[in-house]
Amino acid sequence: MMKTTLLFLLLPLALFLIGCQSPPLVLADADLIPVGSRVSFWVNHDEDGWKESNLHIAYLPRPMTGAEARRWAEGVGSRDAGRRWTHYYVLVTPPGYDRRVWRSQVHPRPAAWEPTARRL
């Protein structure tokens, strides 16, 4: 009887904790970024180190996957950072009170943007 009562008392707590899982610390291509998140783009200038781009999404109006965020970041890099940057990552701050951030892996600048790359 005691085990059954304990189970019924702990079951709502377990369901609550499952629903309140924190976001992953590493943003993967398949992860879904929720509406209202802040999405920023960081680039590495070899001589200056890591810098946050001045272009960002302050309030994401629709859900976005990690892959979409990565493609967005590559486009921002071509407009904002010019040809000087070598690597980038995406930083996402989801809405909510805990303000934990997701960070993508560091990616190299796409080879198609290299000044010496030939386009066919």
mmCIF file of C-alpha atoms in Angstrom:
data_model
loop_
_atom_site.group_PDB
_atom_site.id
_atom_site.type_symbol
_atom_site.label_atom_id
_atom_site.label_comp_id
_atom_site.label_asym_id
_atom_site.label_seq_id
_atom_site.Cartn_x
_atom_site.Cartn_y
_atom_site.Cartn_z
ATOM 1 C CA MET A 1 0.000 0.000 0.000
ATOM 2 C CA MET A 2 2.813 2.383 0.881
ATOM 3 C CA LYS A 3 4.567 1.776 -2.462
ATOM 4 C CA THR A 4 1.372 2.469 -4.418
ATOM 5 C CA THR A 5 0.749 5.711 -2.529
ATOM 6 C CA LEU A 6 4.325 6.810 -3.058
ATOM 7 C CA LEU A 7 4.059 6.017 -6.765
ATOM 8 C CA PHE A 8 0.915 8.142 -7.134
ATOM 9 C CA LEU A 9 2.582 11.016 -5.307
ATOM 10 C CA LEU A 10 5.776 10.896 -7.344
ATOM 11 C CA LEU A 11 4.186 10.309 -10.768
ATOM 12 C CA PRO A 12 2.965 13.933 -11.223
ATOM 13 C CA LEU A 13 6.386 15.209 -10.165
ATOM 14 C CA ALA A 14 8.110 12.945 -12.696
ATOM 15 C CA LEU A 15 5.788 14.087 -15.491
ATOM 16 C CA PHE A 16 6.393 17.720 -14.545
ATOM 17 C CA LEU A 17 10.167 17.260 -14.643
ATOM 18 C CA ILE A 18 10.025 15.529 -18.028
ATOM 19 C CA GLY A 19 8.055 18.477 -19.424
ATOM 20 C CA CYS A 20 10.537 20.985 -18.008
ATOM 21 C CA GLN A 21 13.674 19.536 -19.530
ATOM 22 C CA SER A 22 16.274 22.165 -20.291
ATOM 23 C CA PRO A 23 17.389 22.675 -23.893
ATOM 24 C CA PRO A 24 20.484 20.912 -25.177
ATOM 25 C CA LEU A 25 23.717 22.785 -24.635
ATOM 26 C CA VAL A 26 24.880 21.979 -28.165
ATOM 27 C CA LEU A 27 22.647 23.019 -31.057
ATOM 28 C CA ALA A 28 22.457 20.278 -33.695
ATOM 29 C CA ASP A 29 21.061 20.645 -37.227
ATOM 30 C CA ALA A 30 17.916 18.660 -36.333
ATOM 31 C CA ASP A 31 17.119 20.610 -33.131
ATOM 32 C CA LEU A 32 14.096 22.911 -33.248
ATOM 33 C CA ILE A 33 14.651 26.471 -32.013
ATOM 34 C CA PRO A 34 11.441 27.763 -30.359
ATOM 35 C CA VAL A 35 9.565 30.943 -31.241
ATOM 36 C CA GLY A 36 10.784 33.945 -29.261
ATOM 37 C CA SER A 37 14.422 32.843 -29.123
ATOM 38 C CA ARG A 38 17.302 35.245 -29.720
ATOM 39 C CA VAL A 39 19.677 33.957 -32.416
ATOM 40 C CA SER A 40 23.112 35.510 -32.839
ATOM 41 C CA PHE A 41 26.090 34.788 -35.039
ATOM 42 C CA TRP A 42 29.712 34.783 -33.871
ATOM 43 C CA VAL A 43 32.687 34.908 -36.239
ATOM 44 C CA ASN A 44 36.382 34.346 -35.702
ATOM 45 C CA HIS A 45 38.667 36.940 -37.246
ATOM 46 C CA ASP A 46 42.109 35.411 -36.900
ATOM 47 C CA GLU A 47 43.710 38.696 -35.894
ATOM 48 C CA ASP A 48 40.871 39.860 -33.609
ATOM 49 C CA GLY A 49 39.474 36.608 -32.195
ATOM 50 C CA TRP A 50 35.770 35.858 -31.724
ATOM 51 C CA LYS A 51 33.335 38.740 -32.300
ATOM 52 C CA GLU A 52 29.549 38.838 -32.171
ATOM 53 C CA SER A 53 27.989 40.021 -35.405
ATOM 54 C CA ASN A 54 25.855 43.125 -35.183
ATOM 55 C CA LEU A 55 23.187 41.256 -37.185
ATOM 56 C CA HIS A 56 21.004 38.943 -35.108
ATOM 57 C CA ILE A 57 17.405 37.802 -34.681
ATOM 58 C CA ALA A 58 16.133 39.474 -31.519
ATOM 59 C CA TYR A 59 12.822 37.557 -31.445
ATOM 60 C CA LEU A 60 12.476 34.496 -33.655
ATOM 61 C CA PRO A 61 8.991 34.815 -35.239
ATOM 62 C CA ARG A 62 8.646 31.121 -36.181
ATOM 63 C CA PRO A 63 10.325 27.861 -35.228
ATOM 64 C CA MET A 64 13.665 27.276 -36.955
ATOM 65 C CA THR A 65 15.862 24.193 -37.162
ATOM 66 C CA GLY A 66 19.533 24.215 -36.313
ATOM 67 C CA ALA A 67 20.341 23.677 -40.012
ATOM 68 C CA GLU A 68 18.280 26.758 -40.983
ATOM 69 C CA ALA A 69 20.052 28.802 -38.323
ATOM 70 C CA ARG A 70 23.422 27.651 -39.660
ATOM 71 C CA ARG A 71 22.478 28.658 -43.239
ATOM 72 C CA TRP A 72 21.200 32.004 -41.931
ATOM 73 C CA ALA A 73 24.502 32.527 -40.124
ATOM 74 C CA GLU A 74 26.496 31.811 -43.278
ATOM 75 C CA GLY A 75 24.443 34.448 -45.120
ATOM 76 C CA VAL A 76 24.960 36.947 -42.299
ATOM 77 C CA GLY A 77 28.685 36.257 -42.425
ATOM 78 C CA SER A 78 28.872 37.016 -46.115
ATOM 79 C CA ARG A 79 27.097 40.361 -45.597
ATOM 80 C CA ASP A 80 28.423 41.459 -42.230
ATOM 81 C CA ALA A 81 31.882 40.024 -41.749
ATOM 82 C CA GLY A 82 33.229 40.215 -45.273
ATOM 83 C CA ARG A 83 36.025 37.868 -46.239
ATOM 84 C CA ARG A 84 38.082 38.239 -43.081
ATOM 85 C CA TRP A 85 36.351 35.604 -40.950
ATOM 86 C CA THR A 86 37.523 32.001 -40.860
ATOM 87 C CA HIS A 87 35.080 30.159 -38.553
ATOM 88 C CA TYR A 88 31.632 30.750 -37.066
ATOM 89 C CA TYR A 89 29.048 29.436 -34.641
ATOM 90 C CA VAL A 90 25.412 30.184 -33.813
ATOM 91 C CA LEU A 91 24.308 31.089 -30.288
ATOM 92 C CA VAL A 92 20.632 30.698 -29.310
ATOM 93 C CA THR A 93 19.005 32.053 -26.156
ATOM 94 C CA PRO A 94 15.561 30.447 -25.870
ATOM 95 C CA PRO A 95 12.761 32.361 -24.149
ATOM 96 C CA GLY A 96 12.199 31.673 -20.491
ATOM 97 C CA TYR A 97 13.604 32.397 -17.114
ATOM 98 C CA ASP A 98 16.620 30.120 -17.004
ATOM 99 C CA ARG A 99 18.328 31.871 -19.986
ATOM 100 C CA ARG A 100 20.476 28.844 -20.799
ATOM 101 C CA VAL A 101 22.038 29.153 -24.218
ATOM 102 C CA TRP A 102 22.484 26.637 -27.019
ATOM 103 C CA ARG A 103 25.630 26.856 -29.066
ATOM 104 C CA SER A 104 26.299 25.184 -32.381
ATOM 105 C CA GLN A 105 29.597 23.551 -33.144
ATOM 106 C CA VAL A 106 32.266 25.745 -34.680
ATOM 107 C CA HIS A 107 32.082 25.565 -38.475
ATOM 108 C CA PRO A 108 34.666 26.748 -41.021
ATOM 109 C CA ARG A 109 33.687 29.382 -43.541
ATOM 110 C CA PRO A 110 32.197 27.646 -46.588
ATOM 111 C CA ALA A 111 34.843 26.976 -49.247
ATOM 112 C CA ALA A 112 32.654 28.583 -51.922
ATOM 113 C CA TRP A 113 33.290 31.949 -50.237
ATOM 114 C CA GLU A 114 37.057 31.664 -50.376
ATOM 115 C CA PRO A 115 38.570 34.407 -52.560
ATOM 116 C CA THR A 116 40.612 31.816 -54.501
ATOM 117 C CA ALA A 117 37.738 29.354 -55.052
ATOM 118 C CA ARG A 118 36.604 28.934 -58.634
ATOM 119 C CA ARG A 119 32.901 28.905 -59.333
ATOM 120 C CA LEU A 120 31.688 26.761 -62.192
#
